[in-house]
CSV table of C-alpha atoms in Angstrom, one decimal:
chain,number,residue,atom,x,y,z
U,1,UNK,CA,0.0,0.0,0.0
U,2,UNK,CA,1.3,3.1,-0.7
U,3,UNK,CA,1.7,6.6,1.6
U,4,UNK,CA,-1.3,8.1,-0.6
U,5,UNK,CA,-3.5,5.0,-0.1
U,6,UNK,CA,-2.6,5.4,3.7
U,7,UNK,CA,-3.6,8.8,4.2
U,8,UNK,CA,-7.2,8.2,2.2
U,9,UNK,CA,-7.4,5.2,4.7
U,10,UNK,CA,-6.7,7.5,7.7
U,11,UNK,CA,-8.9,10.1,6.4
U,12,UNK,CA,-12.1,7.7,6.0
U,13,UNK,CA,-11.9,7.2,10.0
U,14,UNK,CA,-11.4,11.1,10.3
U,15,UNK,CA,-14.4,12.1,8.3
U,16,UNK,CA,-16.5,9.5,10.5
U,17,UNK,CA,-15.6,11.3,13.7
U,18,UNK,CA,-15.7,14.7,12.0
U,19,UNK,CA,-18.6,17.4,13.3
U,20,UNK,CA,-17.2,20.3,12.5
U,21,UNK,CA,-19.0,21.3,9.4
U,22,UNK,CA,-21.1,24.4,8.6
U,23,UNK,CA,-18.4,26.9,9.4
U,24,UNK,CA,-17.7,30.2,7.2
U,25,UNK,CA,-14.7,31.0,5.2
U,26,UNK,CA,-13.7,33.8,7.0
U,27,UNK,CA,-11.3,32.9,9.3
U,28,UNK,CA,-12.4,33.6,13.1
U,29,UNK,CA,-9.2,34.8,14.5
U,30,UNK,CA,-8.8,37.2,11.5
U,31,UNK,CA,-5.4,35.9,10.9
U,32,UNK,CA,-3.2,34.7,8.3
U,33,UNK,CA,0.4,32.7,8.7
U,34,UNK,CA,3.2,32.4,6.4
U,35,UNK,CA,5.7,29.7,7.3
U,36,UNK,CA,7.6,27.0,5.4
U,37,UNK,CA,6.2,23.4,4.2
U,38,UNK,CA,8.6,21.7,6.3
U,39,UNK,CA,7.3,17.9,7.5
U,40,UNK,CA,8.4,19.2,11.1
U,41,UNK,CA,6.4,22.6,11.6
U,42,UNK,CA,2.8,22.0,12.3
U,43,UNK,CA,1.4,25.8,12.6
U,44,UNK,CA,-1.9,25.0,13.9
U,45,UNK,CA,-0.9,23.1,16.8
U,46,UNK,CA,2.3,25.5,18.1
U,47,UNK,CA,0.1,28.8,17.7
U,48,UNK,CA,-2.8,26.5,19.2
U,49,UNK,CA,-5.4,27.5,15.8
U,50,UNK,CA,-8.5,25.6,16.3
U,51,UNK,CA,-10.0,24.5,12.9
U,52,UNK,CA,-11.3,27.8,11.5
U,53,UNK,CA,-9.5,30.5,12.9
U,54,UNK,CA,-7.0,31.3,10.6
U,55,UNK,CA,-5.3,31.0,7.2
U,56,UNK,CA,-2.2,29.0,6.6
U,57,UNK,CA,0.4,29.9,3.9
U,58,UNK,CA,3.2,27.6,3.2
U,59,UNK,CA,6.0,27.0,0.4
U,60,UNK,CA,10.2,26.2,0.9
U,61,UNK,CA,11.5,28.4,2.9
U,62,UNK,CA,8.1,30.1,3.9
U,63,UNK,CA,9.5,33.1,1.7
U,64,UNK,CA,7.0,35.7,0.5
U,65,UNK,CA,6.6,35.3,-3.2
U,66,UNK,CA,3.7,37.0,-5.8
U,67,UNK,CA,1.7,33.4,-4.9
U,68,UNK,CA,1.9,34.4,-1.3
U,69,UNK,CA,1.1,37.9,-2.2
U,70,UNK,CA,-1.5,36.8,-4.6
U,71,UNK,CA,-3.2,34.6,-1.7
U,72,UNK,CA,-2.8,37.2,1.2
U,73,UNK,CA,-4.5,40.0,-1.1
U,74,UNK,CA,-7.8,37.5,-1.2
U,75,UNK,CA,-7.0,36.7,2.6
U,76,UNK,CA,-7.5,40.5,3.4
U,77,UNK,CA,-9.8,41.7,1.3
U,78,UNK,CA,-12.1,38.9,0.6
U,79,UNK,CA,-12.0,37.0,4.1
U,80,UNK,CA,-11.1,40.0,5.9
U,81,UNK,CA,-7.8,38.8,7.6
U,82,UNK,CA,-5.4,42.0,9.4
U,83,UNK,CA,-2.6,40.3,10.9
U,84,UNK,CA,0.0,38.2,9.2
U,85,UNK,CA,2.9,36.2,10.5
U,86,UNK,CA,6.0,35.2,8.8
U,87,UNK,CA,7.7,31.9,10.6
U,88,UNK,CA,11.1,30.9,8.9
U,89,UNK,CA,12.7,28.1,11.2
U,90,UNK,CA,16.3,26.6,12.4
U,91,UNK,CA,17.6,23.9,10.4
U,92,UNK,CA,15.9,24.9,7.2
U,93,UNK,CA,16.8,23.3,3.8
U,94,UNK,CA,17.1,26.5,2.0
U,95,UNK,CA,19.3,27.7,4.8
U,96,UNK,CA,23.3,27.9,3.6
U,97,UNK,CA,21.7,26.7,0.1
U,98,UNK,CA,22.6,28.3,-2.8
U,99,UNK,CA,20.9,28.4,-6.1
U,100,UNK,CA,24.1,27.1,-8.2
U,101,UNK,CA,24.3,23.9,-6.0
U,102,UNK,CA,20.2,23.7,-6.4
U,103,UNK,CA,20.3,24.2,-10.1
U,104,UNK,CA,22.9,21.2,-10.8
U,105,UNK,CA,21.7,18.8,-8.6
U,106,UNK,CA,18.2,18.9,-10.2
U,107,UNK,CA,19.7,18.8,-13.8
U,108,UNK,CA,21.5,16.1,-12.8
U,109,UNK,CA,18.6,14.1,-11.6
U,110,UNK,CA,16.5,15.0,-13.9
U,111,UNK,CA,18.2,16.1,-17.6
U,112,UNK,CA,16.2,18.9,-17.6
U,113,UNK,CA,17.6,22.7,-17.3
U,114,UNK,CA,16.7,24.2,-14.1
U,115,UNK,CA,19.2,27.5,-14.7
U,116,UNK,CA,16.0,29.4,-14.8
U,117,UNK,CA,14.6,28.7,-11.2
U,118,UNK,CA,15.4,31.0,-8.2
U,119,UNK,CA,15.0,28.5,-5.2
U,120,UNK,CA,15.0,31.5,-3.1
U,121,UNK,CA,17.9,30.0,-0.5
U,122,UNK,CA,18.8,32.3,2.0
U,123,UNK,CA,22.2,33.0,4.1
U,124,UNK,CA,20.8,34.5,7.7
U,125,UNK,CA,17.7,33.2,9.3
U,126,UNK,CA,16.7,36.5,11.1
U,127,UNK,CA,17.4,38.5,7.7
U,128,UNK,CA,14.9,36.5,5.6
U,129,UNK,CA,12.4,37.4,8.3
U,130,UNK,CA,13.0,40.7,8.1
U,131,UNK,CA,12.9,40.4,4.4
U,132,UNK,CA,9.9,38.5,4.0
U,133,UNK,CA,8.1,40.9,6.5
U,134,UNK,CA,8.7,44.1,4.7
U,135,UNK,CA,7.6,42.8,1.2
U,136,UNK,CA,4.6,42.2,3.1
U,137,UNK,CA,4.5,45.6,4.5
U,138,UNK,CA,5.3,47.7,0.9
U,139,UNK,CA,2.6,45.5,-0.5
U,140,UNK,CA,0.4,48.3,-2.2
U,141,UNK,CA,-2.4,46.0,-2.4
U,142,UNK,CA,-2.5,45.0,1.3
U,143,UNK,CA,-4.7,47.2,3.9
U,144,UNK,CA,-2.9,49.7,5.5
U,145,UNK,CA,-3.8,49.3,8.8
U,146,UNK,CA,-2.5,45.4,8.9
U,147,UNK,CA,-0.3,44.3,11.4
U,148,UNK,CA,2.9,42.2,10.1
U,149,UNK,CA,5.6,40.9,12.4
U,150,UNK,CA,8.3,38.0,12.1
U,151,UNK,CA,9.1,35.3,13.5
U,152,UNK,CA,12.1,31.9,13.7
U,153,UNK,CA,10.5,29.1,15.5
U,154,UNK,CA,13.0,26.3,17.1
U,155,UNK,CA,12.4,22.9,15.5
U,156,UNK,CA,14.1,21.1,18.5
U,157,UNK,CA,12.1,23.0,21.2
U,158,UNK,CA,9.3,24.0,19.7
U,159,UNK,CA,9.3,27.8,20.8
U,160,UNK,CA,9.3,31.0,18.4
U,161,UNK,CA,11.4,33.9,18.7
U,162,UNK,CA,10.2,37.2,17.3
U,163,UNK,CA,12.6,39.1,14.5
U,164,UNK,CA,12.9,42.6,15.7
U,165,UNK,CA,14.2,45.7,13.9
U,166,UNK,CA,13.9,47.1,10.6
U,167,UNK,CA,14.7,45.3,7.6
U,168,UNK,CA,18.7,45.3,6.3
U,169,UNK,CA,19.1,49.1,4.5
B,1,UNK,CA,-4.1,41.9,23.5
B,2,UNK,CA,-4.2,40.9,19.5
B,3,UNK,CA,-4.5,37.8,18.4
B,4,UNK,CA,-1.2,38.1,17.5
B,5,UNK,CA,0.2,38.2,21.2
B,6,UNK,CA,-2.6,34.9,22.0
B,7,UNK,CA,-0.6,32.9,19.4
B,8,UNK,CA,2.6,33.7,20.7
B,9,UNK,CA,1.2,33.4,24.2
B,10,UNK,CA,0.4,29.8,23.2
B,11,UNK,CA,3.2,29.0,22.1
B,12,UNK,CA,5.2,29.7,25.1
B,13,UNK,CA,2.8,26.5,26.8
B,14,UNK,CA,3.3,24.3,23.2
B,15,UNK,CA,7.5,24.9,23.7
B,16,UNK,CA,6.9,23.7,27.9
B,17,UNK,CA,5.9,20.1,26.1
B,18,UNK,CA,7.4,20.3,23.4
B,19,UNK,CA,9.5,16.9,22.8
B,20,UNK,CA,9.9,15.9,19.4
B,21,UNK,CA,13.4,17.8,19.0
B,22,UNK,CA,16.1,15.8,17.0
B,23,UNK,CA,14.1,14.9,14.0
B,24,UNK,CA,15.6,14.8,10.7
B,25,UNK,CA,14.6,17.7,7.3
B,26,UNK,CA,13.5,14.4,5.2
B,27,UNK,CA,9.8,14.0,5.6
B,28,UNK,CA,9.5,10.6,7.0
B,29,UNK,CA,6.5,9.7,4.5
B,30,UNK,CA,7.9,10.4,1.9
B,31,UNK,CA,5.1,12.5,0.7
B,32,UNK,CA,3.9,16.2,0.5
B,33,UNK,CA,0.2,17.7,-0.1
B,34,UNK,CA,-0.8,20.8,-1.5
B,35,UNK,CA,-3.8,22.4,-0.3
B,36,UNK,CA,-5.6,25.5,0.4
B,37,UNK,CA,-4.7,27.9,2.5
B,38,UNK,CA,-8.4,27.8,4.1
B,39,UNK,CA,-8.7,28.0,8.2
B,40,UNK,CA,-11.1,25.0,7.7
B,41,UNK,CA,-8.7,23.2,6.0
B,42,UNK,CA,-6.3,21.4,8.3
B,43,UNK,CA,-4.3,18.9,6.3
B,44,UNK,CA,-2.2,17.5,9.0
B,45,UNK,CA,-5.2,16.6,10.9
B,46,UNK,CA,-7.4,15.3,7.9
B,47,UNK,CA,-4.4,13.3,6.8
B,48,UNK,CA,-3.4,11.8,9.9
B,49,UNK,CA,-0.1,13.0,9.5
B,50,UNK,CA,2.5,13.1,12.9
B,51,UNK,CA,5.3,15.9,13.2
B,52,UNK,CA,8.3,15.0,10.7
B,53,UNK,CA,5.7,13.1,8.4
B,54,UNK,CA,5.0,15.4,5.3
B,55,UNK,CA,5.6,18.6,3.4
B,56,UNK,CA,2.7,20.6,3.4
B,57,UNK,CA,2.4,23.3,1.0
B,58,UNK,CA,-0.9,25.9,0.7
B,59,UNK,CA,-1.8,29.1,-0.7
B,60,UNK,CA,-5.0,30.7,-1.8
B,61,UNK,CA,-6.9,27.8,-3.7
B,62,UNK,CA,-4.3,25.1,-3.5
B,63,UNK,CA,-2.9,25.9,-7.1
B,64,UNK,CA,0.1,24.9,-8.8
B,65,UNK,CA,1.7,27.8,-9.3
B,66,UNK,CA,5.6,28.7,-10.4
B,67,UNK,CA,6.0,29.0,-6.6
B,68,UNK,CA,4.7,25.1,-5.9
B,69,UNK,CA,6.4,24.0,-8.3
B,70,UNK,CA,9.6,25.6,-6.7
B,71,UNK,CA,9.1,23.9,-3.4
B,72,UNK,CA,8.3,20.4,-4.9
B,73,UNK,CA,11.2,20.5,-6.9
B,74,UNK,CA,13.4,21.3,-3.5
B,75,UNK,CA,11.0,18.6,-1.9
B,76,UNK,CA,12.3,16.1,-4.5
B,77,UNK,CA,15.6,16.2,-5.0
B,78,UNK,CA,16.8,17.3,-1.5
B,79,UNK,CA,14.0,16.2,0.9
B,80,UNK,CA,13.7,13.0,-1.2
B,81,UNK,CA,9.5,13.0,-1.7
B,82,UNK,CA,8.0,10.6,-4.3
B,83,UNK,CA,4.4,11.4,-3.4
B,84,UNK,CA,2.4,14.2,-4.4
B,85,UNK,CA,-1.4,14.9,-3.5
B,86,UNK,CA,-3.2,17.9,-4.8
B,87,UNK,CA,-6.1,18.6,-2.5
B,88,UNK,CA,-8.6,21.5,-3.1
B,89,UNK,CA,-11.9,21.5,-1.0
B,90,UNK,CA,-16.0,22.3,-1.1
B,91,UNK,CA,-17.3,26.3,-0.3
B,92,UNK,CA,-13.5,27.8,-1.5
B,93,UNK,CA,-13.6,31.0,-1.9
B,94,UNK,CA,-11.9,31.1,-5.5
B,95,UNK,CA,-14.9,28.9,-6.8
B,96,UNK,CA,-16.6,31.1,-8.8
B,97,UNK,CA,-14.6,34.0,-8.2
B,98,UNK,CA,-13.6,36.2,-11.5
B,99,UNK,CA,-10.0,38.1,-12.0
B,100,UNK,CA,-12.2,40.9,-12.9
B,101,UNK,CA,-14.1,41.2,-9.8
B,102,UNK,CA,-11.6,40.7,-7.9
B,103,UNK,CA,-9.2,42.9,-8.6
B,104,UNK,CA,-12.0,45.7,-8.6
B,105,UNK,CA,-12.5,45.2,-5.1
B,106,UNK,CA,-8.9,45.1,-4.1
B,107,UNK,CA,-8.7,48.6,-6.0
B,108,UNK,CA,-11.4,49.7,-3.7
B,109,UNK,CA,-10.3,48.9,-1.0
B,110,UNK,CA,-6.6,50.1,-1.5
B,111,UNK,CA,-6.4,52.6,-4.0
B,112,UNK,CA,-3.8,50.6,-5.7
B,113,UNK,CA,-4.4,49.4,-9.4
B,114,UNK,CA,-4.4,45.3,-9.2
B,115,UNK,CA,-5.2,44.9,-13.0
B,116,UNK,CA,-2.0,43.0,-13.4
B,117,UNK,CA,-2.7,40.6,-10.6
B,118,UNK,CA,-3.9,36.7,-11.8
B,119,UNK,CA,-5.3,35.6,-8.5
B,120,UNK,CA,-6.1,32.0,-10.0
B,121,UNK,CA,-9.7,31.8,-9.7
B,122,UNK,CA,-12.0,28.7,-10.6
B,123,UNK,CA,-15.3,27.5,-12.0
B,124,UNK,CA,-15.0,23.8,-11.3
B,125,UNK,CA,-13.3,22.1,-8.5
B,126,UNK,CA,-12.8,18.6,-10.5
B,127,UNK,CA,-11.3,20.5,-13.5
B,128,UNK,CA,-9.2,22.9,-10.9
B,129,UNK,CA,-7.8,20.0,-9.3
B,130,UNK,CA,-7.1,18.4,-12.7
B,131,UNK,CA,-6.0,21.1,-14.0
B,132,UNK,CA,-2.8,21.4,-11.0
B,133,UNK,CA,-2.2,17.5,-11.3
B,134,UNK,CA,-1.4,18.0,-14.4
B,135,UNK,CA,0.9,20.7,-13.8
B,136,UNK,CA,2.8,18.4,-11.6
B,137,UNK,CA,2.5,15.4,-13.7
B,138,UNK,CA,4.2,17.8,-16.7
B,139,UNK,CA,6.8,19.2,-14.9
B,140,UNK,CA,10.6,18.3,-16.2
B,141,UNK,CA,12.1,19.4,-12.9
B,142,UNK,CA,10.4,16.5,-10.7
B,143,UNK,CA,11.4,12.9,-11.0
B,144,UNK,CA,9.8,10.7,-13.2
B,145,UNK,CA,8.8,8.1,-10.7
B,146,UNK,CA,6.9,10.2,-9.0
B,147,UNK,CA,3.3,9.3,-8.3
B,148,UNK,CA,0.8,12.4,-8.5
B,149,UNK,CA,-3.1,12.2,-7.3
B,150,UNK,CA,-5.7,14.7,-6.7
B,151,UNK,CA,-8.6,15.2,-4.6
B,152,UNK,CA,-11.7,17.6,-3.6
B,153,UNK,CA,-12.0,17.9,0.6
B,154,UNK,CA,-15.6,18.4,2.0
B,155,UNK,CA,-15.2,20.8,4.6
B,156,UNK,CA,-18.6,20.0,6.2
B,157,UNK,CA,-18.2,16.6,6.5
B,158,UNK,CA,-14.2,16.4,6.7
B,159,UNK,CA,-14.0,13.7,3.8
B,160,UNK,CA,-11.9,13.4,0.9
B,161,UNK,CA,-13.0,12.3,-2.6
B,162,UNK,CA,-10.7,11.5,-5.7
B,163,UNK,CA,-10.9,13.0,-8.6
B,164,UNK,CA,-10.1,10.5,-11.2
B,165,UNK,CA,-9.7,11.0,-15.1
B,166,UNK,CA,-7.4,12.6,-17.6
B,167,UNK,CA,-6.8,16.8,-18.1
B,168,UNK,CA,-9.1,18.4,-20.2
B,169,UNK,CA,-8.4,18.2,-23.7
């Protein structure tokens, strides 16, 4: 049996237990999070979000690209979200990466040329925070009265840390 | 206190218990789902999926966007997934949503001229969901072996249903 048939298996138990329907799209807590996909960050159970409250945003690295400016633009203004965390996290795969290294391995697996793909790697944890948050910030499309602060949450304890100061001049 | 400093607040407790430290980057599945970034939506839950298990990645509609395909390419060939599931779900808020309208209300509401802005909107969830399978299936940056399935999520009963068949032609 494969993973996928696994997780339809687990999901037919879930969905008999389930009573949870009937709730709106609008998230309740008015909040949206942007953090990486990483198999070892669960956002909804270390910020305790109860199913409803709040949107989740997640690609490698947890870096704010157009997709996650795209999908907080709709999270604001058509489900009414006003807050919005970034959470990048310690022992990160696109930490110390670099997008020469990236580029060859996949050509090498795969044949095909990946010279035009920016994986987005970064150097300094608390600087792709800070990065991440002001893109957020000098979005033109996002209300000005959100709130956007940053965040590096510890794998091996399980705590965040907040990002302070301004982003790198 | 915002909602901001409740999350954070709740972490502090989460960290206290916290003891799954030490786990390795590699998803132990194998596997990685993309989904929605929707509050009602939560995969690891639905899934049955423990800390270390998947990649998880979401943004507004669960689309296979430029940005996906980045982080499934970085979930391949360095986090060594084989599995892909695209999962999009009943009452999303890009069903039936048009670019036009859209980006009429976000100049609205900000001022700021969105006209260039594709926010991905859909008319049919089995075609959407297709549609992004597809996308994965075609891609000549993710290995070959790879299986790739897709599904539609009931968020009022908490079941998943596959969505079998070929693209559109």
């Amino acid at each position: 049996m494969s993973v996928t048939e696994n997780l339809l298996e687990y999901n037919r138990g879930y969905a008999e237990r389930f009573a949870q329907g009937g709730r709106p799209a609008e998230p309740a807590r008015g909040v949206a999070v942007v953090t990486c996909m990483d198999a070892r960050v669960h956002p909804e159970s270390l910020l305790g979000l109860e199913l409803g409250d709040a949107h989740v945003l997640r690609n490698a690295g947890g870096r704010v690209t157009d997709d996650v400016l795209r999908s907080l633009i709709i999270s604001a203004h058509v489900l009414g979200t006003r807050e919005y965390l970034v959470i990048h996290h310690t022992r990160c795969g696109m930490l110390g990466a670099t997008n020469d290294a990236l580029r060859a391995r996949v050509a090498a697996a795969t044949g095909a040329d990946a010279s035009g793909i920016d994986f987005l790697p970064f150097d300094d944890m608390d600087d792709s925070v800070r990065d991440d948050v002001q893109l957020i910030r000098a979005s033109p499309h996002l209300p000005a009265d959100a709130t956007v602060s940053g965040y590096v949450y510890d794998v091996d304890t399980g705590a965040l840390s907040a990002v302070s100061g301004r982003n790198r001049e």
